[in-house]
Coordinates of C-alpha atoms in Angstrom, one line a residue:
X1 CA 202.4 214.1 9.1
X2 CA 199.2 215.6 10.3
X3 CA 197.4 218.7 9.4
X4 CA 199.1 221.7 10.0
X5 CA 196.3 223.9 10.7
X6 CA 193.3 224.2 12.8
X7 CA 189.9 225.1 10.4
X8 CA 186.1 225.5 10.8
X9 CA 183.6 224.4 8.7
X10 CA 182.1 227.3 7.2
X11 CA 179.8 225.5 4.5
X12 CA 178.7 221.8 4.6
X13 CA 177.5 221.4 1.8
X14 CA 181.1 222.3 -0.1
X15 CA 182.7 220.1 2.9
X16 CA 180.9 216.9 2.4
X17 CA 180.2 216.9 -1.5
X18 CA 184.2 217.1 -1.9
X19 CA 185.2 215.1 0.8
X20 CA 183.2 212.2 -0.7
X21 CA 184.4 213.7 -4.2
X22 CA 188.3 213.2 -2.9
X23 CA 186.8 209.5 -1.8
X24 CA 185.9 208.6 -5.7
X25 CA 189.6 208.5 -6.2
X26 CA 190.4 206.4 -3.5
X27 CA 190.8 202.4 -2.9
X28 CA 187.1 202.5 -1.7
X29 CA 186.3 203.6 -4.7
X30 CA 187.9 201.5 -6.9
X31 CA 187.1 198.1 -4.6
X32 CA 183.3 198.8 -5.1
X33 CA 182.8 200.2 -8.8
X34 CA 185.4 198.3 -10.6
X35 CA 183.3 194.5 -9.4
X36 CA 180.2 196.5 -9.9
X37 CA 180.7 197.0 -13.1
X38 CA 182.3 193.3 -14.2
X39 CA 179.4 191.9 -12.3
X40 CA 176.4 194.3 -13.5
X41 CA 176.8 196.0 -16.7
X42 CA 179.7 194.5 -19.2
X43 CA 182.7 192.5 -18.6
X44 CA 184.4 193.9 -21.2
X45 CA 183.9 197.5 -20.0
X46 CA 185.1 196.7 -17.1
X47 CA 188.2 194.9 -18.5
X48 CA 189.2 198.1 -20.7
X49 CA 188.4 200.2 -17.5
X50 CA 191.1 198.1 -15.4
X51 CA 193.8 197.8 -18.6
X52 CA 193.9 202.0 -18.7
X53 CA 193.6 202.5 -15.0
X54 CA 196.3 200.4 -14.1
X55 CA 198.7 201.4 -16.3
X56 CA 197.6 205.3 -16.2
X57 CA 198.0 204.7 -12.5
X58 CA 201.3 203.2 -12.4
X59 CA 202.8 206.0 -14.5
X60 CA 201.3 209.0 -12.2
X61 CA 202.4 207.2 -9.1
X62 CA 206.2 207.0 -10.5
X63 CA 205.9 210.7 -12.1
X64 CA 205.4 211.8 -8.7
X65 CA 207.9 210.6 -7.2
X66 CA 210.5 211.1 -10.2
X67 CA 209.3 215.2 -10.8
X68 CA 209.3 215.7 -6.4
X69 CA 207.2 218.6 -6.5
X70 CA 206.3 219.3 -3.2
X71 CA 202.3 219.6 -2.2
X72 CA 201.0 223.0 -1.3
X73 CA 202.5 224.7 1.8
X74 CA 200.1 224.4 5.0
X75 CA 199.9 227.9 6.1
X76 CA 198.5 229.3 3.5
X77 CA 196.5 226.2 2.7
X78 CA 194.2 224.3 5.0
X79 CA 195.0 220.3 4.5
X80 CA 192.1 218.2 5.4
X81 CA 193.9 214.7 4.8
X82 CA 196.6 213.4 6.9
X83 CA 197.7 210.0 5.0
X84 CA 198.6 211.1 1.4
X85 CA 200.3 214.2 2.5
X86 CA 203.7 212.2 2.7
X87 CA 203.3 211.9 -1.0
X88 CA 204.5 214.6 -3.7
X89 CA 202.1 217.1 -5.6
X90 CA 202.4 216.3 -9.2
X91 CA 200.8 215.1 -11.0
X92 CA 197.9 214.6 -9.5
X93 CA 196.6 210.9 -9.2
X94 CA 193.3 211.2 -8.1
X95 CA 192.9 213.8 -11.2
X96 CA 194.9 210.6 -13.1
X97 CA 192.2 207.7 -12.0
X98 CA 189.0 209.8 -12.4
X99 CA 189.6 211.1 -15.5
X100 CA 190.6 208.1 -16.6
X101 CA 188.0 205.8 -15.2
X102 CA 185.0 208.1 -16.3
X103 CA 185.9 208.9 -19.7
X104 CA 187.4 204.8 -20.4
X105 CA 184.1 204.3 -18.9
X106 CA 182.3 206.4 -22.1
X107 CA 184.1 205.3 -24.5
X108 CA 183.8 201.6 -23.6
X109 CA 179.8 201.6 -23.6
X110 CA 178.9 204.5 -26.3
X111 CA 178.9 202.3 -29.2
X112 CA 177.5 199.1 -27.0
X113 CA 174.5 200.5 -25.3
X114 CA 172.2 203.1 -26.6
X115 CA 171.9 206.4 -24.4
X116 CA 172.6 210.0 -25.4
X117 CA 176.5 210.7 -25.8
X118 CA 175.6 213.7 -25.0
X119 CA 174.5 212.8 -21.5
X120 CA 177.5 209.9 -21.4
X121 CA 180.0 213.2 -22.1
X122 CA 179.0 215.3 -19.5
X123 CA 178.8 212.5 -16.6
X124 CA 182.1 211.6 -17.4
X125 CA 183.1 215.7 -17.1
X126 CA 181.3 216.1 -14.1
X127 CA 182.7 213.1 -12.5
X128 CA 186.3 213.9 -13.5
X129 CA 185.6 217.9 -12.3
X130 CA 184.4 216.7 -9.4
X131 CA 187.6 214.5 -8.3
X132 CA 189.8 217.1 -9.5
X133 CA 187.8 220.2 -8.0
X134 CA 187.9 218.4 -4.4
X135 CA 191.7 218.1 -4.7
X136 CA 192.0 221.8 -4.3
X137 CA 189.4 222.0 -1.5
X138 CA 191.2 219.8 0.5
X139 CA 194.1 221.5 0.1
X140 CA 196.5 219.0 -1.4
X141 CA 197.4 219.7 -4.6
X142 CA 197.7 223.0 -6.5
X143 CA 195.6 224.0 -10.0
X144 CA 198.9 222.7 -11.8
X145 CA 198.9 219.5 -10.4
X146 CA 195.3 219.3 -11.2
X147 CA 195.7 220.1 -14.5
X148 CA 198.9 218.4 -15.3
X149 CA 197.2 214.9 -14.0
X150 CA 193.6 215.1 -16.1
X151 CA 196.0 216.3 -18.9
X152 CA 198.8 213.1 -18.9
X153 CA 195.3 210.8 -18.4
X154 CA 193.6 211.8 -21.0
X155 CA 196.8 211.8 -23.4
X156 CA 197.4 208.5 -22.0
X157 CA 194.0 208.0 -23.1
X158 CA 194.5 208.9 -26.5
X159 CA 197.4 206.4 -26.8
X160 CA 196.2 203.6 -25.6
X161 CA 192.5 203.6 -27.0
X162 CA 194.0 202.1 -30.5
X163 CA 195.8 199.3 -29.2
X164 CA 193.3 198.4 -26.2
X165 CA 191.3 196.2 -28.1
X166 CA 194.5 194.3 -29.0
X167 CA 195.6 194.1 -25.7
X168 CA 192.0 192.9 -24.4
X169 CA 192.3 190.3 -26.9
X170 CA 196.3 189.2 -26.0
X171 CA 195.1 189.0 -22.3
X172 CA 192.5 186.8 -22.7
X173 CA 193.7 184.7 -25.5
X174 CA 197.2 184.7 -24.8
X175 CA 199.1 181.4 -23.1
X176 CA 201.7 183.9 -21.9
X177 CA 199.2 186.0 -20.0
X178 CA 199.0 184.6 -16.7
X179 CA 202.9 184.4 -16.3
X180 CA 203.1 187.8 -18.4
X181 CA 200.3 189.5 -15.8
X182 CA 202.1 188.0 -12.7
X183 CA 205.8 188.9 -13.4
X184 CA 205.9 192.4 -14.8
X185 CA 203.7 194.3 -12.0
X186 CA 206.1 192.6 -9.8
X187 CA 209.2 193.8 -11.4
X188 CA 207.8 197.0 -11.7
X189 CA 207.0 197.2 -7.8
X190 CA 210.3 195.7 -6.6
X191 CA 212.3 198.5 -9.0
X192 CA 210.0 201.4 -7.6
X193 CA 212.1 204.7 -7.8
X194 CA 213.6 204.7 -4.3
X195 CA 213.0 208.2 -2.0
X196 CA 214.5 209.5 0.9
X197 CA 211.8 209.2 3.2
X198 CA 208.7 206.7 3.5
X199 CA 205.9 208.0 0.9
X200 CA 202.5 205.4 0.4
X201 CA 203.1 205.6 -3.0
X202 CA 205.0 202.7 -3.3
X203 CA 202.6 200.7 -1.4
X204 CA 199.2 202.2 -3.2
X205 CA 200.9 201.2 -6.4
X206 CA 201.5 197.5 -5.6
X207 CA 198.2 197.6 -4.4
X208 CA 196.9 198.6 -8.1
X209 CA 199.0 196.5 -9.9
X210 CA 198.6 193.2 -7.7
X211 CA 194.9 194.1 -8.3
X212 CA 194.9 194.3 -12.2
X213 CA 197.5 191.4 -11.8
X214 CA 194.3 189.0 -10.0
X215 CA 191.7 190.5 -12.0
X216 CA 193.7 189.7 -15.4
X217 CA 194.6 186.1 -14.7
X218 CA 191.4 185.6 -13.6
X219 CA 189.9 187.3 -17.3
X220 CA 192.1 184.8 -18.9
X221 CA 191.1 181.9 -16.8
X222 CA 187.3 182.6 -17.4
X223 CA 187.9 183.2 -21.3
X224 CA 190.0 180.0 -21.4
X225 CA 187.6 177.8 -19.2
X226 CA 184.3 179.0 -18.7
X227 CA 181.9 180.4 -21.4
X228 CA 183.7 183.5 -23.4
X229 CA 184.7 187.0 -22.2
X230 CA 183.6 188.9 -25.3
X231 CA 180.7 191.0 -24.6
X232 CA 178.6 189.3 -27.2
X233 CA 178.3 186.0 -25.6
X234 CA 179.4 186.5 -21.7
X235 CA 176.9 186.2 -19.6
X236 CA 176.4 189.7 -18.1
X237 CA 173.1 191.6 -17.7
X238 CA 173.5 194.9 -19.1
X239 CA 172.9 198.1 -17.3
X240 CA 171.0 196.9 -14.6
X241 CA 168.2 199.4 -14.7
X242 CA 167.1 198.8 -18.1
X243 CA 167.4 195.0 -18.0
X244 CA 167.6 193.6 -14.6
X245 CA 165.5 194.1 -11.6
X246 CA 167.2 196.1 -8.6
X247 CA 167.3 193.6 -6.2
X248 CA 169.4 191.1 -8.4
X249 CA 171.8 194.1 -8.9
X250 CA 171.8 195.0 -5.6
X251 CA 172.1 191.1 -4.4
X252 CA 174.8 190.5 -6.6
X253 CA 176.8 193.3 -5.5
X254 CA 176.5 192.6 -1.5
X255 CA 176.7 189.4 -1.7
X256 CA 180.5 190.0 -4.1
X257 CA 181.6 193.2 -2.3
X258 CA 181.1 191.1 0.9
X259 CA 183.3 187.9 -0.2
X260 CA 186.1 190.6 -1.7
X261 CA 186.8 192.2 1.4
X262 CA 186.3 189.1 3.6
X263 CA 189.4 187.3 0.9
X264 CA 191.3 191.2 1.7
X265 CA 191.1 190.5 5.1
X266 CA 192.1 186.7 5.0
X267 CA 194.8 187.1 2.7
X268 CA 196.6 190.5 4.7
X269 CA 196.2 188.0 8.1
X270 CA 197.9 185.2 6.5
X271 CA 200.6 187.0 4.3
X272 CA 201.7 189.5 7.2
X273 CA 201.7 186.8 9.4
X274 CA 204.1 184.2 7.1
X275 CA 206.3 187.8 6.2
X276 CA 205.9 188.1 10.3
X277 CA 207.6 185.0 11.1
X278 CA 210.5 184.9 7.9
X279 CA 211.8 188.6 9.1
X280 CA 211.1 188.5 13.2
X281 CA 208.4 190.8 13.6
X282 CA 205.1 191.6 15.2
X283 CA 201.6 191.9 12.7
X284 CA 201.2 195.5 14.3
X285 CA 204.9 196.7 13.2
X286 CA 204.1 199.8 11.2
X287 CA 207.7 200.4 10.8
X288 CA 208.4 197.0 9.2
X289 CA 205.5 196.2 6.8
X290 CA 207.1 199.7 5.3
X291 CA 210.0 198.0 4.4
X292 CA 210.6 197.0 0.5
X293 CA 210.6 193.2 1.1
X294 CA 207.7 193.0 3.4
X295 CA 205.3 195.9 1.6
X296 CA 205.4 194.5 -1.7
X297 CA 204.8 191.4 -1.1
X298 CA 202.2 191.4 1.4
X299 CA 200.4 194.0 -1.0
X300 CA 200.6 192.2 -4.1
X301 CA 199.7 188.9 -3.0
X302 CA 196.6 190.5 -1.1
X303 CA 195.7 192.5 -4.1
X304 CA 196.2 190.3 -6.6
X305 CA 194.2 187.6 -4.4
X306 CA 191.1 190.3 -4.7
X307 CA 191.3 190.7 -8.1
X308 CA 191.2 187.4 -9.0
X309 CA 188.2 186.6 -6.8
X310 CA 186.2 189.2 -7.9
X311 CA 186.6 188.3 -11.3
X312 CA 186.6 183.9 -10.7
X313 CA 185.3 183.3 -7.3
X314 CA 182.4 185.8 -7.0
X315 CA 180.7 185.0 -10.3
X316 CA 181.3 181.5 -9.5
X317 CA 179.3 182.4 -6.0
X318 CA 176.3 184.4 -8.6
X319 CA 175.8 181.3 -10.4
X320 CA 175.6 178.9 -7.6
X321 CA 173.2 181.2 -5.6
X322 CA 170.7 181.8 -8.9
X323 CA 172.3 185.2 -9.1
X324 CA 173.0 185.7 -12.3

């Protein structure tokens, strides 16, 4: 569906600073910060970050299309994305991932690294406010969606924070993990609630859970291995202003962001073409990659491919090239 009405920008500044607020809840997003942070600052921040945004993500994606509260209407609203607007309102996901990401983000380096909680609190609210502010600019969700989202994440939140030190330590110690990490995101995709139309949802959640799926065999593989995962002994830099020079940050990140999205490429080619050839049709068949036993699959392995080289492959690459 496309947008529904014509508009003029009136005020660039609003229009970019929200558009690119909207983006901080997207894949782009997440395929650039989430590495940054496992190869930069702390792998065990950025384990805890990936453990509460998968599974905070997974459970908007489903409420959304369980609840099938429609977005707002365009008239009165002006819609300035074309791509999500298949999907239903509430809750809202992007509300879901930043509030979630930013404030797991806090709470996973406040008692590691000394800096003002103060300042950690009200990044994390600006950041969230933000995400959720350029929701309603663009037009896609309404103040209850909004609201309902940051509210489910932060409960969700609540809940998990006492277990997620257990569940950092089952994943990484656990013999069951790999299998346990593989199997259940798929089972979970393959019994997504079933709608009456096509809606990405489906597909943007296989593509979050194939990602944790990589990212957490690949934590388990390092811890089991290679030297340990815990954030006392890994071998991780800190945050990279205070103890690493810029151009080893920014080195390290170009030189992993590069080999992530060359593997995301490589491994959509090869899977589409192998799901090409068992079902009879052409790479640049929209209609068929929607279908249930080519979108999964195709997603997942992809995803889960990227996960696990950001985590195994690029810091592999770091060490090799001096990097780290």
């Amino acid at each position: 569906q496309g947008c529904t009405q014509k508009y003029i920008v009136k005020n660039y500044f609003y229009y970019y600073l929200f558009k690119f607020s909207a983006a901080l809840g997207e894949e782009i997003f997440y395929i650039t910060f989430l590495p940054f942070t496992y190869w930069n600052i702390d792998h065990s921040v950025s384990r805890r970050m990936i453990i509460v945004w998968s599974i905070v993500m997974y459970i908007g994606q489903v409420s959304k299309d369980i609840l099938k509260w429609p977005r707002p209407l365009s008239p009165p609203v002006v819609k300035l994305e074309v791509r999500t607007n298949a999907e239903y309102g509430m809750p809202s996901t992007h509300a879901m991932a930043a509030t979630a990401i930013s404030f797991s983000f806090f709470i996973a380096t406040m008692n590691q690294y000394k800096y003002p909680l103060e300042l950690g609190l009200v990044a994390a609210f600006a950041f969230s406010t933000l995400v959720c502010l350029s929701r309603l600019y663009t037009g896609m969700h309404t103040v209850l969606d909004v609201i309902g989202g940051a509210l489910i994440s932060a409960v969700l939140l609540v809940l998990l924070y006492p277990a997620w030190d257990t569940i950092d330590h089952l994943l990484l110690t656990s013999p069951f993990c790999p299998l346990f990490s593989i199997v259940v995101p798929l089972v979970l995709c393959y019994n997504y609630p079933k709608l009456d139309y096509y809606s990405p949802t489906r597909g943007d959640t296989t593509t979050i859970l194939g990602a944790a799926a990589g990212a957490t065999v690949g934590f388990w593989l390092n811890n089991q291995y290679a030297a340990s995962a815990g954030p006392e002994k890994s071998v991780q830099p800190g945050f990279p202003l205070i103890t690493s020079t810029m151009v080893f940050v920014l080195a390290r990140f170009f030189v992993g962001i590069l080999v992530v999205l060359l593997t995301r490429w490589l491994m959509k080619s090869v899977v589409l073409a192998v799901l090409g050839y068992r079902y009879k049709f052409p790479m640049g068949d929209l209609a068929a990659r929607r279908r249930l036993e080519v979108e999964v699959p195709y997603k997942f392995v992809t995803y889960s491919c990227v996960g696990f080289t950001a985590t195994v492959i690029v810091p592999l690459l770091h060490e090799l090239l001096g990097l780290l």
